[in-house]
Amino acid sequence: MEYARLTMVDTRPTTLPAGYLLRNFRHVADWVLALYPDLLCEADMAFHRQFQALSEPAQHLYLRLLTRTRPLIAVESLSYAEVPNVTSTLDELQQAGFAELNPQVDAAQLLELQTRSRLQQWFAQNSRSSAKKTELVESILAQHSAADIHNIIARHQPFTRALRQDCFDRLLLLFFGNGRQDLSEFIITELGHVRYEQYRIDGSTRYFQSRADVETLQRYLQVREQLEDPAILSDSIRLRECHALLPDHRQQPELQRRFDRIVLIIARQLERLQATDNALALYQQVATHPARERRARILAKQQQPQLALQLCRQILDDSHHPEELEFAEQFARTLARKTGTHFALAPAPAVREFTLELPFTGAAVEIVAAQALSDAQHVCVYVENLLFCGLFGLLFWDIIFAPIPGAFFHPFQRGPKHLHTEFFYPDRKTLIESRLEEMATPGWQQRIWDHFESRSGIANTLVAWEALSPELIDMALQHIPASHLHTIFRQLALHPGLYGSGFPDLIRFSHNGYELIEVKAPNDRLQPNQRRWFRHFADAGIPARLLNVTWIDADDE
DNA sequence: GTTGGGATTG
DNA sequence: GAATGTGTGTCTCAATCCCAACTT
DNA sequence: TGACACACATTCAA
Ligand SMILES: [Mn+2]
Ligand SMILES: [Mn+2]
């Protein structure tokens, strides 16, 4: 099945056609119904059928309710050209089971929805007018019953809430494959704020394979949302209840990644609440770093250094994650020292360092250092990850957006599925390897310039256009040997998500070469991912140093 | 009175 | 002084409006 | 809607 893009205007329109919200939702629903008829439950089908049976104003209004950030909405605030009569339209939504008027809800939320002055007015709170709104809400909650609060607010300021949000969310989830994007993508694109690559969308390889996949992912997203609630974060019982809600990932990489991330959050929070044994048990279910690091740290804290050491040995034996390995080496050294165990390990390679005294102006240390290291012979730029990720993204642009089956499934992607995981490389191995080989032939840089020209401004997670001036690219290509770029690009290609971070802050060009410099203000140390790149730079002969800045107090001297 | 953070909008 | 843990700001799509804090 | 990098606080071991 071929995906048909909505036709969008070429130039930036100042206004959009009336009813754009409904048009966009219909586009989403049509595509999902065509692609996933077997993954929709009866509730989903009924939802769509009954939605279509609504009058157009009612359809518009329902979508408006759902695109608000908070579930409770003051009826007064509903004012749209597409909905001439809000009251009767809301009534239609109620009758059809798409909205409810003045539902019984938490009194605090209801009060929070109102303005401060109205609360004072309605609840005759003559108390200090300087009281903060949250204090005002507290005092009203203390003085009035929930039923009174509900009645008073419903009388002065009727409110509504959309129903069947789960069906709506599921439709969007089936379309986007994530819980982060929504209908606003259509507007953003149409207004020209973001330009997406025009890759081909292949409906023959679906993002979701079964209904269980959809429900599992939806549940994961719900639990992750619950984990933002401070009341849950501070209660180990409720945290474990959250964990129990998580369906099994059934060894599916995409689901496992999300499962692991959530369990890591829960377990870490259990640690903070001193529920150490519960945390340990949860970490054991997680395959993703830093689960084993946390387990080792817990074991060490529980006076079980031998078990901790054993776990470190296991990591050193079977891990492919550079930061996990780095941790295991270092932690094993500490443990061995403490327990008197012999533990043979080569010491970590030393990092070359130098020091500068700079005036403290309040500006970011990287900016100040870059200026201090710039002069007539040197150009020093604060680039962090942006330069190398950007050059990689430009050189491999066509490979990144190559129509690998399943890689592209909706029109608003800044990269293929799995771009940030270890699955990126194997699916594109031959393409990537031959592109890397090209770097041995003169003029290989032309491909970077070609993509820089032809794809300029198009969204790509690896390419931060505003940070990549032609001058910077030119200096980089002139001063950095191809062999150096080659080894960096190879690492990036193997796992763009992992290796795309930890690059030094600065690059400093001089007449005959270049140098990478990581700036450290007092109280800052090399982080594990930065250490990992330094190690790689040392192996590859790439010049990199650590700059320790000490501040000169402007008042002192 | 100003301002700054959100929510809303296209 | 290491090592470890925790909190913060910055990307955000950009213009506009509203409202709750303030005298920046 | 996280990822990432930094700043700051606390703890701990020579
Ligand atoms: Mn940095
Ligand atoms: Mn730095």
Coordinates of C-alpha atoms in Angstrom, one line a residue, chain A residues 98-432:
Chain A
F98 CA -17.8 11.9 23.2
A99 CA -17.8 14.5 26.0
E100 CA -19.2 15.0 29.5
L101 CA -20.3 18.2 31.1
N102 CA -19.3 19.1 34.7
P103 CA -18.0 15.6 35.5
Q104 CA -17.2 14.6 39.1
V105 CA -13.5 15.3 39.3
D106 CA -10.9 16.0 41.9
A107 CA -11.8 19.3 43.6
A108 CA -8.2 20.5 43.5
Q109 CA -7.9 20.2 39.8
L110 CA -11.2 22.1 39.4
L111 CA -9.9 25.0 41.5
E112 CA -6.6 25.0 39.7
L113 CA -8.5 25.5 36.4
Q114 CA -9.9 28.9 37.6
T115 CA -8.2 32.2 37.8
R116 CA -7.1 33.6 41.1
S117 CA -9.5 36.5 41.1
R118 CA -12.5 34.4 40.3
L119 CA -11.7 32.0 43.2
Q120 CA -11.6 35.0 45.5
Q121 CA -14.8 36.3 44.2
W122 CA -16.8 33.0 44.3
F123 CA -15.5 31.7 47.6
A124 CA -15.5 35.1 49.3
Q125 CA -11.9 34.7 50.3
N126 CA -11.2 38.2 51.5
S127 CA -8.0 36.9 53.1
R128 CA -4.8 38.7 52.2
S129 CA -5.1 39.5 48.5
S130 CA -1.4 38.8 48.4
A131 CA -1.8 35.1 49.1
K132 CA -0.4 33.0 46.3
K133 CA -2.9 31.0 44.2
T134 CA -1.8 27.7 45.5
E135 CA -2.3 28.9 49.0
L136 CA -5.7 30.2 48.0
V137 CA -6.6 26.7 46.6
E138 CA -5.4 25.1 49.8
S139 CA -7.5 27.3 52.0
I140 CA -10.7 26.8 49.9
L141 CA -10.1 23.0 50.0
A142 CA -9.9 23.2 53.7
Q143 CA -13.0 25.3 54.1
H144 CA -15.4 23.8 51.6
S145 CA -16.6 20.3 50.8
A146 CA -15.8 18.8 47.4
A147 CA -19.5 18.8 46.5
D148 CA -19.8 22.5 47.3
I149 CA -16.8 23.3 45.2
H150 CA -18.1 21.3 42.3
N151 CA -21.5 23.0 42.5
I152 CA -20.2 26.5 42.8
I153 CA -17.8 26.1 39.9
A154 CA -20.3 24.3 37.7
R155 CA -22.7 27.1 38.2
H156 CA -20.3 30.0 37.5
Q157 CA -18.0 28.3 35.0
P158 CA -19.3 25.1 33.5
F159 CA -16.5 22.7 32.4
T160 CA -16.2 19.7 30.1
R161 CA -14.0 16.8 29.4
A162 CA -13.5 14.7 26.3
L163 CA -14.3 11.0 26.5
R164 CA -12.8 8.0 24.6
Q165 CA -9.4 9.6 24.6
D166 CA -7.8 6.2 24.6
C167 CA -9.3 5.4 21.2
F168 CA -8.1 8.7 19.8
D169 CA -4.6 8.2 21.3
R170 CA -4.5 4.7 19.8
L171 CA -5.2 6.1 16.4
L172 CA -2.4 8.6 16.7
L173 CA -0.1 5.9 18.1
L174 CA -0.8 3.7 15.2
F175 CA 0.0 6.5 12.8
F176 CA 3.1 7.9 14.4
G177 CA 4.5 4.9 16.3
N178 CA 5.2 7.1 19.3
G179 CA 3.5 9.1 22.0
R180 CA 5.4 12.3 21.3
Q181 CA 4.0 13.5 17.9
D182 CA 0.5 14.6 17.2
L183 CA -1.7 16.4 14.7
S184 CA 0.3 19.6 15.1
E185 CA 2.9 18.1 12.9
F186 CA 0.7 18.7 9.9
I187 CA 0.4 22.4 10.8
I188 CA 4.1 22.9 11.5
T189 CA 4.9 21.3 8.2
E190 CA 2.4 23.2 6.2
L191 CA 3.5 26.5 7.7
G192 CA 7.0 25.7 6.7
H193 CA 8.5 25.7 10.2
V194 CA 9.9 22.2 9.6
R195 CA 10.7 20.6 6.2
Y196 CA 10.8 16.8 6.2
E197 CA 12.7 14.7 3.7
Q198 CA 10.4 13.3 1.0
Y199 CA 11.2 9.6 1.5
R200 CA 8.9 6.9 0.2
I201 CA 6.5 5.4 2.7
D202 CA 6.0 1.7 2.3
G203 CA 2.9 0.3 3.9
S204 CA 3.9 -3.2 3.2
T205 CA 6.1 -3.4 6.3
R206 CA 4.0 -2.3 9.2
Y207 CA 5.3 -0.7 12.3
F208 CA 2.9 -2.8 14.5
Q209 CA 2.5 -6.5 13.9
S210 CA -0.3 -7.4 16.3
R211 CA -2.9 -5.9 18.6
A212 CA -0.8 -6.9 21.5
D213 CA 2.0 -4.7 20.3
V214 CA -0.2 -1.7 20.2
E215 CA -1.7 -2.3 23.6
T216 CA 1.7 -3.0 25.1
L217 CA 3.1 0.2 23.8
Q218 CA 0.1 2.2 24.8
R219 CA 0.3 0.8 28.4
Y220 CA 4.0 1.6 28.5
L221 CA 3.3 5.2 27.6
Q222 CA 0.5 5.4 30.2
V223 CA 2.9 4.1 32.9
R224 CA 5.6 6.5 31.9
E225 CA 3.2 9.3 32.3
Q226 CA 2.2 8.1 35.7
L227 CA 5.8 8.2 36.7
E228 CA 5.8 12.0 36.5
D229 CA 3.4 12.1 39.5
P230 CA 5.4 13.0 42.6
A231 CA 2.9 11.1 44.8
I232 CA 3.7 7.9 43.0
L233 CA 7.5 8.6 42.9
S234 CA 7.6 8.9 46.6
D235 CA 5.7 5.7 47.3
S236 CA 7.4 2.4 46.9
I237 CA 4.2 0.5 46.9
R238 CA 2.7 2.5 44.1
L239 CA 6.0 2.3 42.2
R240 CA 5.8 -1.5 42.3
E241 CA 2.2 -1.3 41.2
C242 CA 3.3 0.7 38.2
H243 CA 5.8 -2.0 37.4
A244 CA 3.2 -4.7 37.7
L245 CA 1.2 -2.9 35.1
L246 CA 3.9 -3.3 32.5
P247 CA 3.1 -6.0 29.9
D248 CA 5.9 -8.3 28.9
H249 CA 8.0 -7.0 25.9
R250 CA 8.0 -10.5 24.4
Q251 CA 11.6 -10.1 23.3
Q252 CA 10.7 -7.5 20.7
P253 CA 13.6 -5.0 20.5
E254 CA 11.5 -1.9 20.2
L255 CA 9.2 -2.8 23.1
Q256 CA 12.1 -4.1 25.2
R257 CA 13.9 -0.8 24.8
R258 CA 10.9 1.1 26.2
F259 CA 10.2 -1.5 28.8
D260 CA 13.8 -1.3 30.0
R261 CA 13.8 2.5 30.2
I262 CA 10.7 2.5 32.3
V263 CA 11.9 -0.2 34.7
L264 CA 15.2 1.6 35.1
I265 CA 13.3 4.7 36.2
I266 CA 11.2 2.7 38.6
A267 CA 14.1 0.7 40.1
R268 CA 16.3 3.9 40.4
Q269 CA 13.5 5.5 42.3
L270 CA 13.0 2.5 44.6
E271 CA 16.7 2.8 45.4
R272 CA 16.1 6.4 46.5
L273 CA 13.3 5.2 48.7
Q274 CA 15.6 2.6 50.3
A275 CA 13.7 -0.3 48.8
T276 CA 17.0 -1.8 47.7
D277 CA 16.0 -5.4 47.4
N278 CA 13.0 -4.5 45.2
A279 CA 15.2 -2.4 43.1
L280 CA 17.7 -5.2 42.7
A281 CA 14.9 -7.6 41.6
L282 CA 13.7 -5.1 39.0
Y283 CA 17.2 -4.4 37.6
Q284 CA 17.6 -8.1 37.0
Q285 CA 14.8 -7.9 34.4
V286 CA 16.6 -5.2 32.5
A287 CA 19.1 -5.9 29.8
T288 CA 20.0 -2.2 29.1
H289 CA 22.8 -0.3 30.7
P290 CA 23.0 0.9 33.5
A291 CA 21.1 -2.0 35.0
R292 CA 24.1 -4.1 35.9
E293 CA 26.0 -1.0 37.0
R294 CA 23.3 -0.3 39.5
R295 CA 23.2 -3.9 40.7
A296 CA 27.0 -3.8 41.3
R297 CA 26.7 -0.6 43.2
I298 CA 23.9 -2.0 45.3
L299 CA 25.8 -5.2 46.1
A300 CA 28.8 -3.2 47.1
K301 CA 26.7 -1.0 49.4
Q302 CA 25.1 -4.2 50.9
Q303 CA 28.6 -5.4 52.0
Q304 CA 28.7 -8.0 49.3
P305 CA 31.9 -7.0 47.5
Q306 CA 32.6 -10.4 46.2
L307 CA 29.2 -10.6 44.4
A308 CA 29.8 -7.1 43.1
L309 CA 33.2 -8.0 41.8
Q310 CA 31.8 -11.1 40.2
L311 CA 29.2 -9.0 38.3
C312 CA 32.0 -6.7 37.1
R313 CA 33.9 -9.6 35.8
Q314 CA 30.8 -10.8 34.0
I315 CA 30.4 -7.3 32.4
L316 CA 34.0 -7.3 31.3
D317 CA 33.5 -10.7 29.8
D318 CA 30.3 -10.2 27.8
S319 CA 29.4 -6.5 27.5
H320 CA 29.7 -4.5 24.3
H321 CA 28.7 -1.3 25.8
P322 CA 31.7 1.0 26.1
E323 CA 30.4 2.9 29.1
E324 CA 29.4 -0.3 30.9
L325 CA 32.8 -1.7 30.3
E326 CA 34.4 1.5 31.5
F327 CA 32.4 1.4 34.7
A328 CA 33.2 -2.3 35.3
E329 CA 37.0 -1.7 34.9
Q330 CA 37.0 1.2 37.3
F331 CA 34.6 -0.2 39.9
A332 CA 36.4 -3.6 39.9
R333 CA 39.7 -1.7 40.6
T334 CA 38.0 0.0 43.6
L335 CA 36.5 -3.2 44.8
A336 CA 39.7 -5.2 44.5
R337 CA 41.6 -2.5 46.4
K338 CA 39.0 -2.6 49.2
T339 CA 38.9 -6.4 49.5
G340 CA 42.6 -7.0 48.9
T341 CA 41.7 -9.2 45.9
H342 CA 44.1 -9.3 43.1
F343 CA 42.7 -7.9 39.9
A344 CA 44.9 -7.5 36.9
L345 CA 43.8 -4.6 34.7
A346 CA 45.7 -2.3 32.5
P347 CA 45.4 1.3 33.8
A348 CA 43.2 3.6 31.8
P349 CA 45.3 5.7 29.4
A350 CA 46.2 9.1 30.6
V351 CA 44.4 12.1 29.1
R352 CA 46.6 15.1 28.0
E353 CA 45.6 18.2 30.0
F354 CA 46.4 21.8 30.2
T355 CA 45.2 24.7 32.3
L356 CA 44.0 28.3 31.6
E357 CA 43.1 31.1 34.0
L358 CA 40.2 33.0 32.6
P359 CA 38.2 36.0 33.9
F360 CA 34.8 35.0 35.4
T361 CA 32.2 37.0 33.4
G362 CA 29.2 34.7 34.0
A363 CA 29.3 33.6 30.3
A364 CA 29.5 29.9 29.6
V365 CA 33.0 28.5 30.1
E366 CA 33.0 26.9 26.6
I367 CA 32.4 30.3 25.0
V368 CA 35.0 32.1 27.1
A369 CA 37.6 29.4 26.4
A370 CA 36.9 29.4 22.7
Q371 CA 37.6 33.1 22.6
A372 CA 40.7 32.8 24.6
L373 CA 42.0 30.1 22.3
S374 CA 41.3 32.1 19.2
D375 CA 43.8 34.4 17.7
A376 CA 45.4 35.4 14.3
Q377 CA 46.7 31.9 13.8
H378 CA 43.8 29.9 15.4
V379 CA 40.1 29.6 14.9
C380 CA 38.4 27.9 17.8
V381 CA 34.7 27.0 17.7
Y382 CA 32.3 25.6 20.3
V383 CA 30.8 22.6 18.4
E384 CA 30.4 19.8 20.9
N385 CA 28.6 16.9 19.1
L386 CA 27.2 19.1 16.3
L387 CA 30.2 19.1 14.0
F388 CA 30.9 15.4 13.7
C389 CA 27.3 14.3 13.8
G390 CA 26.6 17.0 11.2
L391 CA 29.4 15.9 8.8
F392 CA 28.3 12.3 9.3
G393 CA 24.7 13.1 8.6
L394 CA 25.7 15.0 5.4
L395 CA 28.0 12.4 4.0
F396 CA 25.6 9.5 4.7
W397 CA 22.4 11.5 4.0
D398 CA 21.0 9.3 1.2
I399 CA 21.9 6.1 3.1
I400 CA 20.2 7.4 6.3
F401 CA 17.0 8.1 4.2
A402 CA 17.3 5.0 2.1
P403 CA 14.0 3.2 1.8
I404 CA 14.9 0.1 3.9
P405 CA 11.7 -1.9 4.5
G406 CA 10.0 -0.6 7.7
A407 CA 12.3 2.4 8.1
F408 CA 9.7 5.0 7.1
F409 CA 6.1 4.8 8.0
H410 CA 4.8 8.4 8.4
P411 CA 5.7 11.7 6.7
F412 CA 7.1 13.5 9.8
Q413 CA 10.3 11.5 10.5
R414 CA 13.7 13.1 11.1
G415 CA 15.4 9.8 10.4
P416 CA 14.7 6.1 9.9
K417 CA 13.4 3.9 12.7
H418 CA 16.3 2.5 14.7
L419 CA 18.6 5.3 13.7
H420 CA 19.8 5.6 17.3
T421 CA 20.2 1.9 17.9
E422 CA 22.6 -0.9 17.0
F423 CA 20.1 -2.0 14.4
F424 CA 20.9 0.9 12.1
Y425 CA 24.2 -0.5 10.8
P426 CA 23.3 -4.1 10.0
D427 CA 20.4 -3.1 7.7
R428 CA 22.7 -0.8 5.7
K429 CA 26.0 -2.5 6.1
T430 CA 27.0 -2.7 2.4
L431 CA 25.9 0.9 1.7
I432 CA 27.8 2.2 4.7

